[in-house]
Protein backbone atom coordinates (compact mmCIF):
# COMPACT_ATOMS: atom_id res chain seq x y z
CA UNK A 1 0.00 0.00 0.00
CA UNK A 2 2.77 2.44 0.95
CA UNK A 3 4.62 1.82 -2.32
CA UNK A 4 1.43 2.38 -4.31
CA UNK A 5 0.86 5.66 -2.49
CA UNK A 6 4.42 6.72 -3.31
CA UNK A 7 3.74 6.10 -6.98
CA UNK A 8 0.29 7.70 -7.17
CA UNK A 9 0.92 10.71 -4.88
CA UNK A 10 4.65 11.53 -4.88
CA UNK A 11 4.03 15.19 -4.11
CA UNK A 12 2.16 14.25 -0.94
CA UNK A 13 5.04 12.03 0.18
CA UNK A 14 7.45 14.91 -0.39
CA UNK A 15 5.21 17.30 1.55
CA UNK A 16 4.97 14.76 4.39
CA UNK A 17 8.77 14.48 4.56
CA UNK A 18 9.04 18.27 4.63
CA UNK A 19 6.48 18.49 7.45
CA UNK A 20 8.35 15.81 9.42
CA UNK A 21 11.56 17.84 9.06
CA UNK A 22 9.83 20.96 10.34
CA UNK A 23 8.47 19.00 13.33
CA UNK A 24 11.95 17.68 14.10
CA UNK A 25 13.40 21.19 13.89
CA UNK A 26 10.69 22.45 16.25
CA UNK A 27 11.54 19.65 18.70
CA UNK A 28 15.21 20.62 18.48
CA UNK A 29 14.30 24.23 19.28
CA UNK A 30 12.26 22.98 22.25
CA UNK A 31 15.24 20.99 23.53
CA UNK A 32 17.47 24.03 23.12
CA UNK A 33 15.25 26.77 24.48
CA UNK A 34 12.74 24.85 26.62
CA UNK A 35 14.99 22.24 28.21
CA UNK A 36 18.22 24.23 27.99
CA UNK A 37 20.42 21.87 25.97
CA UNK A 38 23.15 23.62 23.97
CA UNK A 39 23.75 22.14 20.51
CA UNK A 40 27.29 21.08 19.63
CA UNK A 41 28.87 21.91 16.24
CA UNK A 42 27.82 18.56 14.75
CA UNK A 43 24.25 19.09 15.97
CA UNK A 44 24.15 22.43 14.19
CA UNK A 45 25.40 20.84 10.96
CA UNK A 46 22.63 18.23 11.29
CA UNK A 47 20.10 21.03 11.70
CA UNK A 48 21.31 22.62 8.48
CA UNK A 49 20.97 19.27 6.70
CA UNK A 50 17.44 18.94 8.11
CA UNK A 51 16.59 22.46 6.90
CA UNK A 52 17.94 21.57 3.44
CA UNK A 53 15.81 18.40 3.30
CA UNK A 54 12.73 20.37 4.41
CA UNK A 55 13.30 23.12 1.83
CA UNK A 56 14.09 20.76 -1.05
CA UNK A 57 11.16 18.43 -0.39
CA UNK A 58 8.89 21.42 0.16
CA UNK A 59 9.92 22.92 -3.16
CA UNK A 60 9.55 19.54 -4.86
CA UNK A 61 5.98 19.21 -3.63
CA UNK A 62 4.89 22.59 -4.98
CA UNK A 63 4.64 21.85 -8.69
CA UNK A 64 3.21 19.10 -10.82
CA UNK A 65 6.14 18.76 -13.26
CA UNK A 66 7.89 15.43 -12.87
CA UNK A 67 11.30 16.86 -13.72
CA UNK A 68 10.78 19.63 -11.16
CA UNK A 69 10.19 17.35 -8.21
CA UNK A 70 12.70 14.72 -9.31
CA UNK A 71 15.46 17.35 -9.30
CA UNK A 72 14.51 18.73 -5.91
CA UNK A 73 13.97 15.19 -4.60
CA UNK A 74 17.50 14.25 -5.63
CA UNK A 75 18.89 17.27 -3.78
CA UNK A 76 16.84 16.28 -0.73
CA UNK A 77 18.24 12.74 -0.96
CA UNK A 78 21.80 14.09 -1.02
CA UNK A 79 21.06 16.33 1.98
CA UNK A 80 19.54 13.42 3.91
CA UNK A 81 22.60 11.31 3.13
CA UNK A 82 24.90 14.08 4.38
CA UNK A 83 22.81 14.45 7.55
CA UNK A 84 22.97 10.69 8.15
CA UNK A 85 26.76 10.80 7.73
CA UNK A 86 27.15 13.59 10.30
CA UNK A 87 24.79 11.88 12.75
CA UNK A 88 26.64 8.57 12.33
CA UNK A 89 29.96 10.32 12.97
CA UNK A 90 28.59 11.94 16.12
CA UNK A 91 27.15 8.62 17.32
CA UNK A 92 30.56 7.03 16.74
CA UNK A 93 32.19 9.77 18.82
CA UNK A 94 29.66 9.20 21.59
CA UNK A 95 30.26 5.45 21.65
CA UNK A 96 34.06 5.77 21.34
CA UNK A 97 35.02 9.15 22.78
CA UNK A 98 38.57 10.37 22.15
CA UNK A 99 41.04 10.00 25.00
CA UNK A 100 41.45 13.72 25.39
CA UNK A 101 38.07 15.33 24.91
CA UNK A 102 38.45 19.07 24.82
CA UNK A 103 35.69 21.57 24.54
CA UNK A 104 36.64 23.28 21.32
CA UNK A 105 35.26 26.41 19.78
CA UNK A 106 31.61 26.73 18.97
CA UNK A 107 30.39 26.27 15.40
CA UNK A 108 30.22 29.95 14.54
CA UNK A 109 33.61 30.65 16.13
CA UNK A 110 35.19 27.99 13.91
CA UNK A 111 33.59 29.31 10.73
CA UNK A 112 34.38 32.96 11.50
CA UNK A 113 37.99 32.50 12.61
CA UNK A 114 39.26 29.80 10.28
CA UNK A 115 39.09 29.23 6.54
CA UNK A 116 36.61 26.51 5.54
CA UNK A 117 39.50 24.20 4.66
CA UNK A 118 40.42 24.16 8.38
CA UNK A 119 36.98 24.68 9.95
CA UNK A 120 35.25 21.71 8.31
CA UNK A 121 37.76 19.11 9.55
CA UNK A 122 37.54 20.69 13.02
CA UNK A 123 33.77 20.23 13.02
CA UNK A 124 33.98 16.55 12.07
CA UNK A 125 36.79 15.87 14.52
CA UNK A 126 34.27 16.61 17.22
CA UNK A 127 34.81 18.16 20.59
CA UNK A 128 33.93 17.37 24.16
CA UNK A 129 30.52 18.81 23.47
CA UNK A 130 29.90 16.37 20.60
CA UNK A 131 30.66 13.31 22.75
CA UNK A 132 28.31 14.34 25.57
CA UNK A 133 24.94 12.59 25.80
CA UNK A 134 22.58 15.04 27.47
CA UNK A 135 19.24 13.53 26.42
CA UNK A 136 18.09 10.02 25.59
CA UNK A 137 14.89 8.38 24.43
CA UNK A 138 14.50 4.60 24.54
CA UNK A 139 18.25 4.27 25.05
CA UNK A 140 19.25 6.34 22.03
CA UNK A 141 20.88 9.75 22.04
CA UNK A 142 19.80 12.68 19.89
CA UNK A 143 22.50 11.75 17.36
CA UNK A 144 21.26 8.14 17.21
CA UNK A 145 17.67 9.21 16.59
CA UNK A 146 18.80 11.83 14.10
CA UNK A 147 20.63 9.11 12.17
CA UNK A 148 17.52 6.92 12.14
CA UNK A 149 15.38 9.84 10.91
CA UNK A 150 17.82 10.77 8.15
CA UNK A 151 18.07 7.16 6.98
CA UNK A 152 14.26 6.79 6.92
CA UNK A 153 13.95 10.01 4.92
CA UNK A 154 16.67 8.86 2.52
CA UNK A 155 14.98 5.47 2.07
CA UNK A 156 11.61 7.12 1.38
CA UNK A 157 13.24 9.48 -1.13
CA UNK A 158 15.12 6.60 -2.76
CA UNK A 159 11.90 4.61 -3.04
CA UNK A 160 10.10 7.60 -4.47
CA UNK A 161 12.79 8.30 -7.05
CA UNK A 162 13.15 4.64 -7.97
CA UNK A 163 9.39 4.16 -8.43
CA UNK A 164 9.21 7.20 -10.68
CA UNK A 165 12.32 6.53 -12.77
CA UNK A 166 11.89 2.82 -13.45
CA UNK A 167 10.66 1.79 -16.89
CA UNK A 168 6.93 1.15 -17.00
Coordinates of N, CA and C in Angstrom, one line a residue:
X1 N 0.8 -1.2 0.0 CA 0.0 0.0 0.0 C 0.9 1.3 0.0
X2 N 1.9 1.3 0.9 CA 2.8 2.4 1.0 C 3.5 2.7 -0.4
X3 N 3.9 1.6 -1.0 CA 4.6 1.8 -2.3 C 3.6 2.3 -3.4
X4 N 2.4 1.9 -3.4 CA 1.4 2.4 -4.3 C 1.2 3.9 -4.1
X5 N 1.1 4.3 -2.8 CA 0.9 5.7 -2.5 C 2.0 6.5 -3.0
X6 N 3.3 6.0 -2.9 CA 4.4 6.7 -3.3 C 4.4 6.9 -4.8
X7 N 3.8 6.0 -5.5 CA 3.7 6.1 -7.0 C 2.6 7.0 -7.4
X8 N 1.5 6.9 -6.7 CA 0.3 7.7 -7.2 C 0.3 9.1 -6.6
X9 N 0.9 9.4 -5.5 CA 0.9 10.7 -4.9 C 2.3 11.1 -4.4
X10 N 3.3 11.2 -5.3 CA 4.6 11.5 -4.9 C 4.8 12.9 -4.2
X11 N 4.0 13.9 -4.7 CA 4.0 15.2 -4.1 C 3.6 15.2 -2.7
X12 N 2.6 14.3 -2.3 CA 2.2 14.2 -0.9 C 3.2 13.6 -0.1
X13 N 3.9 12.6 -0.6 CA 5.0 12.0 0.2 C 6.1 13.1 0.4
X14 N 6.5 13.9 -0.6 CA 7.4 14.9 -0.4 C 7.0 16.0 0.6
X15 N 5.7 16.3 0.6 CA 5.2 17.3 1.5 C 5.2 16.7 3.0
X16 N 4.9 15.4 3.1 CA 5.0 14.8 4.4 C 6.4 14.7 5.0
X17 N 7.4 14.5 4.1 CA 8.8 14.5 4.6 C 9.1 15.9 5.0
X18 N 8.7 16.9 4.3 CA 9.0 18.3 4.6 C 8.4 18.6 6.0
X19 N 7.2 18.2 6.2 CA 6.5 18.5 7.4 C 7.2 17.8 8.6
X20 N 7.6 16.6 8.4 CA 8.4 15.8 9.4 C 9.6 16.5 9.8
X21 N 10.3 17.1 8.8 CA 11.6 17.8 9.1 C 11.3 19.1 9.9
X22 N 10.2 19.8 9.6 CA 9.8 21.0 10.3 C 9.5 20.6 11.8
X23 N 8.8 19.5 12.0 CA 8.5 19.0 13.3 C 9.7 18.6 14.1
X24 N 10.7 18.0 13.4 CA 12.0 17.7 14.1 C 12.7 18.9 14.5
X25 N 12.7 19.9 13.6 CA 13.4 21.2 13.9 C 12.7 21.9 15.1
X26 N 11.4 21.8 15.1 CA 10.7 22.4 16.3 C 11.0 21.7 17.6
X27 N 11.2 20.4 17.5 CA 11.5 19.7 18.7 C 13.0 20.0 19.1
X28 N 13.9 20.2 18.2 CA 15.2 20.6 18.5 C 15.2 22.0 19.1
X29 N 14.4 22.9 18.7 CA 14.3 24.2 19.3 C 13.7 24.1 20.7
X30 N 12.8 23.2 20.9 CA 12.3 23.0 22.3 C 13.4 22.5 23.2
X31 N 14.2 21.5 22.7 CA 15.2 21.0 23.5 C 16.3 22.1 23.8
X32 N 16.5 23.0 22.9 CA 17.5 24.0 23.1 C 16.9 25.1 24.0
X33 N 15.8 25.6 23.7 CA 15.2 26.8 24.5 C 14.3 26.4 25.6
X34 N 13.6 25.3 25.5 CA 12.7 24.8 26.6 C 13.4 24.0 27.7
X35 N 14.3 23.1 27.3 CA 15.0 22.2 28.2 C 16.3 22.8 28.6
X36 N 17.0 23.6 27.7 CA 18.2 24.2 28.0 C 19.4 23.5 27.5
X37 N 19.3 22.6 26.5 CA 20.4 21.9 26.0 C 21.1 22.7 24.9
X38 N 22.4 22.9 25.0 CA 23.1 23.6 24.0 C 23.6 22.7 22.9
X39 N 23.3 23.0 21.6 CA 23.7 22.1 20.5 C 25.3 22.2 20.3
X40 N 25.9 21.1 20.0 CA 27.3 21.1 19.6 C 27.4 21.4 18.1
X41 N 28.7 21.6 17.7 CA 28.9 21.9 16.2 C 28.3 20.9 15.3
X42 N 28.4 19.6 15.6 CA 27.8 18.6 14.7 C 26.3 18.6 14.8
X43 N 25.7 19.0 15.9 CA 24.2 19.1 16.0 C 23.8 20.2 15.1
X44 N 24.5 21.3 15.0 CA 24.2 22.4 14.2 C 24.2 22.0 12.7
X45 N 25.3 21.3 12.3 CA 25.4 20.8 11.0 C 24.2 19.9 10.6
X46 N 23.8 19.1 11.5 CA 22.6 18.2 11.3 C 21.4 19.1 11.1
X47 N 21.3 20.1 11.9 CA 20.1 21.0 11.7 C 20.1 21.6 10.3
X48 N 21.3 22.1 9.8 CA 21.3 22.6 8.5 C 20.9 21.6 7.4
X49 N 21.4 20.3 7.6 CA 21.0 19.3 6.7 C 19.5 19.1 6.8
X50 N 18.9 19.1 7.9 CA 17.4 18.9 8.1 C 16.7 20.1 7.4
X51 N 17.2 21.3 7.6 CA 16.6 22.5 6.9 C 16.7 22.3 5.4
X52 N 17.8 21.8 4.9 CA 17.9 21.6 3.4 C 16.9 20.5 3.0
X53 N 16.8 19.4 3.7 CA 15.8 18.4 3.3 C 14.4 19.0 3.3
X54 N 14.1 19.8 4.3 CA 12.7 20.4 4.4 C 12.5 21.3 3.2
X55 N 13.5 22.2 2.9 CA 13.3 23.1 1.8 C 13.2 22.4 0.5
X56 N 14.1 21.4 0.2 CA 14.1 20.8 -1.1 C 12.8 19.9 -1.3
X57 N 12.4 19.2 -0.2 CA 11.2 18.4 -0.4 C 9.9 19.3 -0.5
X58 N 10.0 20.5 0.3 CA 8.9 21.4 0.2 C 8.8 22.0 -1.2
X59 N 9.9 22.4 -1.8 CA 9.9 22.9 -3.2 C 9.5 21.9 -4.2
X60 N 9.9 20.6 -3.9 CA 9.6 19.5 -4.9 C 8.1 19.3 -4.9
X61 N 7.4 19.5 -3.7 CA 6.0 19.2 -3.6 C 5.1 20.3 -4.2
X62 N 5.7 21.4 -4.6 CA 4.9 22.6 -5.0 C 4.3 22.5 -6.4
X63 N 5.1 21.8 -7.3 CA 4.6 21.9 -8.7 C 4.4 20.4 -9.2
X64 N 3.6 20.4 -10.2 CA 3.2 19.1 -10.8 C 4.3 18.5 -11.7
X65 N 5.2 19.3 -12.3 CA 6.1 18.8 -13.3 C 7.0 17.7 -12.7
X66 N 7.1 16.6 -13.4 CA 7.9 15.4 -12.9 C 9.4 15.8 -12.8
X67 N 9.9 16.5 -13.7 CA 11.3 16.9 -13.7 C 11.6 17.8 -12.6
X68 N 10.6 18.7 -12.3 CA 10.8 19.6 -11.2 C 11.0 18.9 -9.8
X69 N 10.1 18.0 -9.5 CA 10.2 17.4 -8.2 C 11.2 16.3 -8.2
X70 N 11.6 15.7 -9.3 CA 12.7 14.7 -9.3 C 14.0 15.4 -9.0
X71 N 14.2 16.6 -9.6 CA 15.5 17.3 -9.3 C 15.6 17.8 -7.8
X72 N 14.5 18.3 -7.3 CA 14.5 18.7 -5.9 C 14.6 17.5 -5.0
X73 N 13.9 16.4 -5.4 CA 14.0 15.2 -4.6 C 15.4 14.6 -4.5
X74 N 16.1 14.7 -5.6 CA 17.5 14.2 -5.6 C 18.4 15.1 -4.7
X75 N 18.2 16.4 -4.7 CA 18.9 17.3 -3.8 C 18.5 17.0 -2.3
X76 N 17.3 16.7 -2.1 CA 16.8 16.3 -0.7 C 17.5 15.0 -0.3
X77 N 17.6 14.0 -1.2 CA 18.2 12.7 -1.0 C 19.7 12.9 -0.6
X78 N 20.4 13.8 -1.3 CA 21.8 14.1 -1.0 C 21.9 14.8 0.3
X79 N 21.0 15.7 0.7 CA 21.1 16.3 2.0 C 20.8 15.3 3.1
X80 N 19.8 14.4 2.9 CA 19.5 13.4 3.9 C 20.7 12.5 4.1
X81 N 21.4 12.1 3.0 CA 22.6 11.3 3.1 C 23.7 12.0 3.9
X82 N 23.9 13.3 3.6 CA 24.9 14.1 4.4 C 24.5 14.2 5.9
X83 N 23.3 14.4 6.2 CA 22.8 14.5 7.6 C 23.0 13.1 8.3
X84 N 22.8 12.0 7.6 CA 23.0 10.7 8.2 C 24.5 10.5 8.4
X85 N 25.3 10.9 7.5 CA 26.8 10.8 7.7 C 27.2 11.5 9.0
X86 N 26.8 12.8 9.1 CA 27.1 13.6 10.3 C 26.6 13.0 11.6
X87 N 25.4 12.5 11.6 CA 24.8 11.9 12.8 C 25.5 10.6 13.1
X88 N 25.9 9.8 12.1 CA 26.6 8.6 12.3 C 28.0 8.9 12.9
X89 N 28.7 9.9 12.4 CA 30.0 10.3 13.0 C 29.8 10.8 14.4
X90 N 28.8 11.5 14.7 CA 28.6 11.9 16.1 C 28.3 10.7 17.0
X91 N 27.4 9.8 16.5 CA 27.1 8.6 17.3 C 28.4 7.8 17.6
X92 N 29.3 7.7 16.6 CA 30.6 7.0 16.7 C 31.4 7.7 17.8
X93 N 31.4 9.0 17.8 CA 32.2 9.8 18.8 C 31.6 9.6 20.2
X94 N 30.3 9.4 20.3 CA 29.7 9.2 21.6 C 30.0 7.8 22.1
X95 N 30.0 6.8 21.2 CA 30.3 5.5 21.6 C 31.7 5.2 22.0
X96 N 32.6 5.9 21.2 CA 34.1 5.8 21.3 C 34.7 7.2 21.5
X97 N 34.5 7.8 22.6 CA 35.0 9.2 22.8 C 36.5 9.2 22.7
X98 N 37.1 10.3 22.2 CA 38.6 10.4 22.1 C 39.1 10.4 23.6
X99 N 40.4 10.0 23.7 CA 41.0 10.0 25.0 C 41.1 11.4 25.7
X100 N 41.4 12.4 24.9 CA 41.5 13.7 25.4 C 40.4 14.6 24.8
X101 N 39.2 14.5 25.4 CA 38.1 15.3 24.9 C 38.2 16.8 25.4
X102 N 38.3 17.7 24.5 CA 38.5 19.1 24.8 C 37.2 19.8 24.3
X103 N 36.8 20.8 25.0 CA 35.7 21.6 24.5 C 36.3 22.6 23.6
X104 N 36.1 22.4 22.3 CA 36.6 23.3 21.3 C 35.8 24.5 21.1
X105 N 36.0 25.2 20.1 CA 35.3 26.4 19.8 C 33.9 26.0 19.4
X106 N 33.0 27.0 19.5 CA 31.6 26.7 19.0 C 31.6 26.8 17.4
X107 N 30.5 26.4 16.9 CA 30.4 26.3 15.4 C 30.7 27.6 14.7
X108 N 30.1 28.7 15.2 CA 30.2 29.9 14.5 C 31.6 30.5 14.7
X109 N 32.2 30.2 15.9 CA 33.6 30.7 16.1 C 34.6 30.0 15.2
X110 N 34.3 28.7 14.9 CA 35.2 28.0 13.9 C 35.1 28.6 12.5
X111 N 33.8 28.8 12.1 CA 33.6 29.3 10.7 C 34.1 30.7 10.6
X112 N 34.0 31.6 11.6 CA 34.4 33.0 11.5 C 35.9 33.1 11.6
X113 N 36.6 32.3 12.4 CA 38.0 32.5 12.6 C 38.9 31.6 11.8
X114 N 38.4 30.7 11.1 CA 39.3 29.8 10.3 C 38.7 29.7 8.9
X115 N 39.6 29.5 7.9 CA 39.1 29.2 6.5 C 38.3 27.9 6.5
X116 N 37.4 27.7 5.6 CA 36.6 26.5 5.5 C 37.5 25.3 5.4
X117 N 38.6 25.4 4.8 CA 39.5 24.2 4.7 C 40.0 23.7 6.0
X118 N 40.0 24.6 7.0 CA 40.4 24.2 8.4 C 39.2 24.0 9.3
X119 N 38.1 24.7 9.1 CA 37.0 24.7 9.9 C 36.2 23.4 9.8
X120 N 36.0 22.9 8.5 CA 35.3 21.7 8.3 C 35.9 20.5 9.0
X121 N 37.2 20.2 8.8 CA 37.8 19.1 9.5 C 37.6 19.2 11.1
X122 N 37.7 20.5 11.6 CA 37.5 20.7 13.0 C 36.1 20.3 13.5
X123 N 35.1 20.6 12.7 CA 33.8 20.2 13.0 C 33.6 18.7 13.1
X124 N 34.2 18.0 12.1 CA 34.0 16.6 12.1 C 34.9 15.8 13.0
X125 N 35.9 16.5 13.5 CA 36.8 15.9 14.5 C 36.0 15.7 15.8
X126 N 35.1 16.6 16.0 CA 34.3 16.6 17.2 C 35.0 17.3 18.4
X127 N 34.2 17.5 19.4 CA 34.8 18.2 20.6 C 34.2 17.5 21.8
X128 N 34.5 17.9 23.0 CA 33.9 17.4 24.2 C 32.4 17.5 24.2
X129 N 32.0 18.6 23.5 CA 30.5 18.8 23.5 C 29.8 17.7 22.6
X130 N 30.5 17.3 21.5 CA 29.9 16.4 20.6 C 29.8 15.0 21.2
X131 N 30.7 14.7 22.2 CA 30.7 13.3 22.8 C 29.7 13.2 23.9
X132 N 29.2 14.3 24.4 CA 28.3 14.3 25.6 C 26.9 13.9 25.2
X133 N 26.3 13.1 26.0 CA 24.9 12.6 25.8 C 24.1 13.2 26.9
X134 N 23.4 14.3 26.5 CA 22.6 15.0 27.5 C 21.1 14.6 27.5
X135 N 20.7 13.9 26.5 CA 19.2 13.5 26.4 C 19.1 12.2 25.7
X136 N 18.3 11.3 26.2 CA 18.1 10.0 25.6 C 16.6 9.7 25.5
X137 N 16.2 8.9 24.6 CA 14.9 8.4 24.4 C 15.0 6.9 24.0
X138 N 14.4 6.0 24.8 CA 14.5 4.6 24.5 C 15.9 4.1 24.3
X139 N 16.9 4.7 25.1 CA 18.3 4.3 25.1 C 19.1 4.9 24.0
X140 N 18.5 5.7 23.1 CA 19.2 6.3 22.0 C 19.4 7.8 22.3
X141 N 20.6 8.3 21.9 CA 20.9 9.8 22.0 C 20.2 10.5 20.9
X142 N 20.3 11.8 21.0 CA 19.8 12.7 19.9 C 20.5 12.3 18.6
X143 N 21.8 12.1 18.6 CA 22.5 11.8 17.4 C 22.0 10.4 16.8
X144 N 21.8 9.4 17.7 CA 21.3 8.1 17.2 C 19.9 8.3 16.5
X145 N 19.0 9.0 17.2 CA 17.7 9.2 16.6 C 17.7 10.1 15.3
X146 N 18.6 11.0 15.3 CA 18.8 11.8 14.1 C 19.3 10.9 12.9
X147 N 20.2 10.0 13.2 CA 20.6 9.1 12.2 C 19.5 8.3 11.6
X148 N 18.7 7.7 12.6 CA 17.5 6.9 12.1 C 16.6 7.8 11.3
X149 N 16.3 9.0 11.7 CA 15.4 9.8 10.9 C 15.9 10.1 9.5
X150 N 17.2 10.5 9.4 CA 17.8 10.8 8.1 C 17.8 9.5 7.2
X151 N 18.1 8.4 7.8 CA 18.1 7.2 7.0 C 16.7 6.9 6.5
X152 N 15.6 7.0 7.3 CA 14.3 6.8 6.9 C 13.8 7.8 5.8
X153 N 14.3 9.0 6.0 CA 14.0 10.0 4.9 C 14.7 9.6 3.6
X154 N 15.9 9.2 3.7 CA 16.7 8.9 2.5 C 16.0 7.6 1.9
X155 N 15.6 6.7 2.6 CA 15.0 5.5 2.1 C 13.7 5.8 1.4
X156 N 12.9 6.7 2.0 CA 11.6 7.1 1.4 C 11.9 7.9 0.1
X157 N 12.9 8.7 0.1 CA 13.2 9.5 -1.1 C 13.8 8.5 -2.2
X158 N 14.6 7.6 -1.8 CA 15.1 6.6 -2.8 C 14.0 5.8 -3.4
X159 N 13.1 5.4 -2.5 CA 11.9 4.6 -3.0 C 11.1 5.4 -4.0
X160 N 10.9 6.7 -3.6 CA 10.1 7.6 -4.5 C 10.8 7.8 -5.8
X161 N 12.1 8.1 -5.8 CA 12.8 8.3 -7.0 C 12.9 7.0 -7.9
X162 N 13.1 5.9 -7.2 CA 13.1 4.6 -8.0 C 11.8 4.3 -8.6
X163 N 10.7 4.5 -7.9 CA 9.4 4.2 -8.4 C 9.0 5.1 -9.6
X164 N 9.5 6.3 -9.6 CA 9.2 7.2 -10.7 C 10.1 7.1 -11.9
X165 N 11.4 6.6 -11.7 CA 12.3 6.5 -12.8 C 12.4 5.2 -13.5
X166 N 11.8 4.2 -12.9 CA 11.9 2.8 -13.5 C 11.1 2.8 -14.7
X167 N 11.5 1.9 -15.7 CA 10.7 1.8 -16.9 C 9.3 1.2 -16.6
X168 N 8.3 1.6 -17.3 CA 6.9 1.1 -17.0 C 6.6 0.0 -17.9

